[in-house]
């Protein structure tokens, strides 16, 4: 992946997505003891960064592929994005999700016109999506696709350009990891435009697909136990593993309760509501500041699709 690929993707999706802002957060800066920029991707269409990749992918399809309909597998946000983007484009969509996916995401995907099918877990969802692909539908993979990765990289393109314009280039950029498309694209953009900046990945305990891949020397299946379904990929892909291995400084792991408490910290100190897939960046940021006291942080707030009651209840766990 190159910065040129990401710039091409930016042209392809221009006008179809929200150009989300990058803003300083005085409150979170005070809480963490370091300057903080927030890339507010939770303000994106469908409440997460996912429409970027989906728009680019649908734009790349042939007429025959579009006519065959698409299928997606998702823990929540990707499926919702596919439902909304495909519905607006008049493309028939099937979205396969585990039963643990957030109820609001399932309901919203159905409201957007997708045929949502629920399975026992994320591995079963991937299996069913594969069957539908073999039956003729076009797969819109959440992360194992260079078109998707390049489009998700536009988040990093905007973040880097905004940080320079603000005069506050970060030393450290934090991105959560599910299957790894977002961090692969963001890391590519950041390394091209902000050389010397460290990019950190963050996972939750029980959803450690990338950590497991790095330890094994390549993608390997993992058992999912994290309740944060939007980070729960059953494995990384070779595509995303290669990017993370080459471009990401380190992948940190926090537990579910820490991630949910991070969501509450974002609400209390930054005035934004984010899902735990973004909240996990807060405890990781504290670790980075402990290691690098002079750090200047940028956090990619990847989405906002979480129920308040669920997060508060999970944050109270020991």
Tab-separated table of C-alpha atoms in Angstrom, residues 56-209:
chain	number	residue	atom	x	y	z
A	56	UNK	CA	-14.705	2.577	-2.365
A	57	UNK	CA	-15.443	-1.121	-2.773
A	58	UNK	CA	-18.885	-0.609	-4.294
A	59	UNK	CA	-17.442	1.994	-6.654
A	60	UNK	CA	-14.926	-0.603	-7.862
A	61	UNK	CA	-17.515	-3.281	-8.721
A	62	UNK	CA	-18.613	-4.141	-12.228
A	63	UNK	CA	-22.264	-3.903	-13.212
A	64	UNK	CA	-22.494	-7.693	-13.033
A	65	UNK	CA	-21.050	-7.787	-9.535
A	66	UNK	CA	-23.458	-5.130	-8.342
A	67	UNK	CA	-26.392	-6.948	-9.928
A	68	UNK	CA	-25.420	-10.162	-8.135
A	69	UNK	CA	-25.779	-8.406	-4.803
A	70	UNK	CA	-23.220	-8.174	-2.020
A	71	UNK	CA	-22.619	-10.034	1.202
A	72	UNK	CA	-20.763	-8.827	4.280
A	73	UNK	CA	-19.791	-10.323	7.611
A	74	UNK	CA	-19.577	-8.043	10.599
A	75	UNK	CA	-19.517	-7.645	14.344
A	76	UNK	CA	-21.630	-4.525	13.877
A	77	UNK	CA	-20.177	-1.451	12.191
A	78	UNK	CA	-19.089	-2.932	8.858
A	79	UNK	CA	-22.471	-4.548	8.379
A	80	UNK	CA	-24.275	-1.323	9.167
A	81	UNK	CA	-22.090	0.560	6.682
A	82	UNK	CA	-22.697	-2.038	3.959
A	83	UNK	CA	-26.435	-1.894	4.608
A	84	UNK	CA	-26.568	1.903	4.370
A	85	UNK	CA	-24.223	2.370	1.417
A	86	UNK	CA	-25.616	-0.542	-0.598
A	87	UNK	CA	-29.179	0.495	0.178
A	88	UNK	CA	-28.536	4.042	-1.031
A	89	UNK	CA	-26.957	2.648	-4.213
A	90	UNK	CA	-29.797	0.219	-4.899
A	91	UNK	CA	-27.581	-2.843	-4.402
A	92	UNK	CA	-29.098	-5.881	-2.674
A	93	UNK	CA	-27.153	-6.724	0.498
A	94	UNK	CA	-26.996	-9.638	2.903
A	95	UNK	CA	-25.226	-8.945	6.192
A	96	UNK	CA	-24.206	-11.836	8.432
A	97	UNK	CA	-23.573	-10.989	12.091
A	98	UNK	CA	-23.035	-12.976	15.294
A	99	UNK	CA	-25.895	-12.905	17.775
A	100	UNK	CA	-23.650	-10.903	20.104
A	101	UNK	CA	-23.593	-7.936	17.697
A	102	UNK	CA	-25.080	-4.749	19.189
A	103	UNK	CA	-28.864	-4.823	18.862
A	104	UNK	CA	-28.877	-1.237	17.622
A	105	UNK	CA	-26.533	-2.141	14.741
A	106	UNK	CA	-28.686	-5.115	13.755
A	107	UNK	CA	-31.843	-3.009	13.829
A	108	UNK	CA	-30.242	-0.155	11.906
A	109	UNK	CA	-28.904	-2.492	9.204
A	110	UNK	CA	-32.345	-4.000	8.747
A	111	UNK	CA	-33.914	-0.555	8.650
A	112	UNK	CA	-31.489	0.353	5.847
A	113	UNK	CA	-32.852	-2.537	3.810
A	114	UNK	CA	-30.261	-5.281	4.313
A	115	UNK	CA	-31.161	-8.929	4.861
A	116	UNK	CA	-29.486	-9.446	8.253
A	117	UNK	CA	-28.772	-13.030	9.260
A	118	UNK	CA	-27.566	-13.902	12.749
A	119	UNK	CA	-25.194	-16.738	13.606
A	120	UNK	CA	-23.832	-18.270	16.787
A	121	UNK	CA	-20.483	-16.474	16.620
A	122	UNK	CA	-18.203	-14.492	14.324
A	123	UNK	CA	-16.504	-17.612	12.934
A	124	UNK	CA	-19.887	-18.974	11.871
A	125	UNK	CA	-20.728	-15.599	10.340
A	126	UNK	CA	-17.590	-15.708	8.188
A	127	UNK	CA	-18.440	-19.262	7.149
A	128	UNK	CA	-21.966	-18.338	6.090
A	129	UNK	CA	-20.743	-15.281	4.209
A	130	UNK	CA	-18.316	-17.533	2.333
A	131	UNK	CA	-21.176	-19.802	1.325
A	132	UNK	CA	-23.148	-16.853	-0.024
A	133	UNK	CA	-20.096	-15.656	-1.927
A	134	UNK	CA	-19.694	-19.070	-3.541
A	135	UNK	CA	-23.372	-18.929	-4.476
A	136	UNK	CA	-22.706	-15.791	-6.514
A	137	UNK	CA	-22.788	-12.745	-4.258
A	138	UNK	CA	-19.895	-10.285	-4.179
A	139	UNK	CA	-18.058	-10.308	-0.861
A	140	UNK	CA	-17.368	-6.938	0.747
A	141	UNK	CA	-14.721	-8.104	3.197
A	142	UNK	CA	-14.240	-5.959	6.308
A	143	UNK	CA	-10.422	-5.947	6.082
A	144	UNK	CA	-8.870	-8.432	3.643
A	145	UNK	CA	-9.098	-6.212	0.573
A	146	UNK	CA	-6.600	-3.601	-0.682
A	147	UNK	CA	-9.455	-1.354	-1.870
A	148	UNK	CA	-10.910	-1.361	1.642
A	149	UNK	CA	-7.517	-0.783	3.299
A	150	UNK	CA	-6.683	2.160	1.034
A	151	UNK	CA	-10.037	3.795	1.711
A	152	UNK	CA	-9.724	3.342	5.479
A	153	UNK	CA	-6.313	4.968	5.108
A	154	UNK	CA	-8.046	8.215	4.183
A	155	UNK	CA	-8.692	8.594	7.923
A	156	UNK	CA	-4.933	8.816	8.434
A	157	UNK	CA	-4.517	11.087	5.415
A	158	UNK	CA	-6.951	13.602	6.897
A	159	UNK	CA	-5.519	13.258	10.401
A	160	UNK	CA	-1.962	13.900	9.254
A	161	UNK	CA	-2.891	16.907	7.126
A	162	UNK	CA	-5.038	18.380	9.887
A	163	UNK	CA	-2.347	17.882	12.522
A	164	UNK	CA	0.172	19.746	10.379
A	165	UNK	CA	-2.320	22.551	9.731
A	166	UNK	CA	-2.989	22.845	13.465
A	167	UNK	CA	0.735	23.015	14.163
A	168	UNK	CA	0.431	20.039	16.513
A	169	UNK	CA	1.930	16.997	14.762
A	170	UNK	CA	1.725	14.003	17.117
A	171	UNK	CA	4.613	11.821	18.173
A	172	UNK	CA	2.221	8.897	18.685
A	173	UNK	CA	-0.963	7.870	16.877
A	174	UNK	CA	-3.271	5.279	18.464
A	175	UNK	CA	-5.630	3.110	16.403
A	176	UNK	CA	-7.776	0.198	17.564
A	177	UNK	CA	-7.525	-3.117	15.714
A	178	UNK	CA	-10.221	-5.560	14.699
A	179	UNK	CA	-9.107	-7.172	11.458
A	180	UNK	CA	-6.543	-4.442	10.869
A	181	UNK	CA	-7.722	-2.505	7.805
A	182	UNK	CA	-7.977	0.821	9.626
A	183	UNK	CA	-4.556	0.662	11.259
A	184	UNK	CA	-2.942	-0.630	8.042
A	185	UNK	CA	-4.241	2.331	6.077
A	186	UNK	CA	-3.656	4.905	8.815
A	187	UNK	CA	-0.111	3.695	9.426
A	188	UNK	CA	0.655	3.953	5.703
A	189	UNK	CA	-0.563	7.549	5.593
A	190	UNK	CA	1.097	8.594	8.844
A	191	UNK	CA	4.484	7.155	7.891
A	192	UNK	CA	4.338	8.966	4.544
A	193	UNK	CA	3.192	12.339	5.865
A	194	UNK	CA	4.492	12.399	9.458
A	195	UNK	CA	7.806	10.529	9.307
A	196	UNK	CA	9.118	9.503	12.686
A	197	UNK	CA	5.668	9.304	14.263
A	198	UNK	CA	4.964	6.066	16.102
A	199	UNK	CA	1.725	4.230	15.325
A	200	UNK	CA	0.325	2.001	18.066
A	201	UNK	CA	-2.377	-0.605	17.717
A	202	UNK	CA	-4.778	-1.470	20.527
A	203	UNK	CA	-6.734	-4.698	21.012
A	204	UNK	CA	-8.861	-6.099	23.823
A	205	UNK	CA	-8.267	-9.314	25.745
A	206	UNK	CA	-10.085	-12.078	23.909
A	207	UNK	CA	-9.914	-10.270	20.562
A	208	UNK	CA	-6.184	-10.424	19.936
A	209	UNK	CA	-6.035	-11.447	16.285
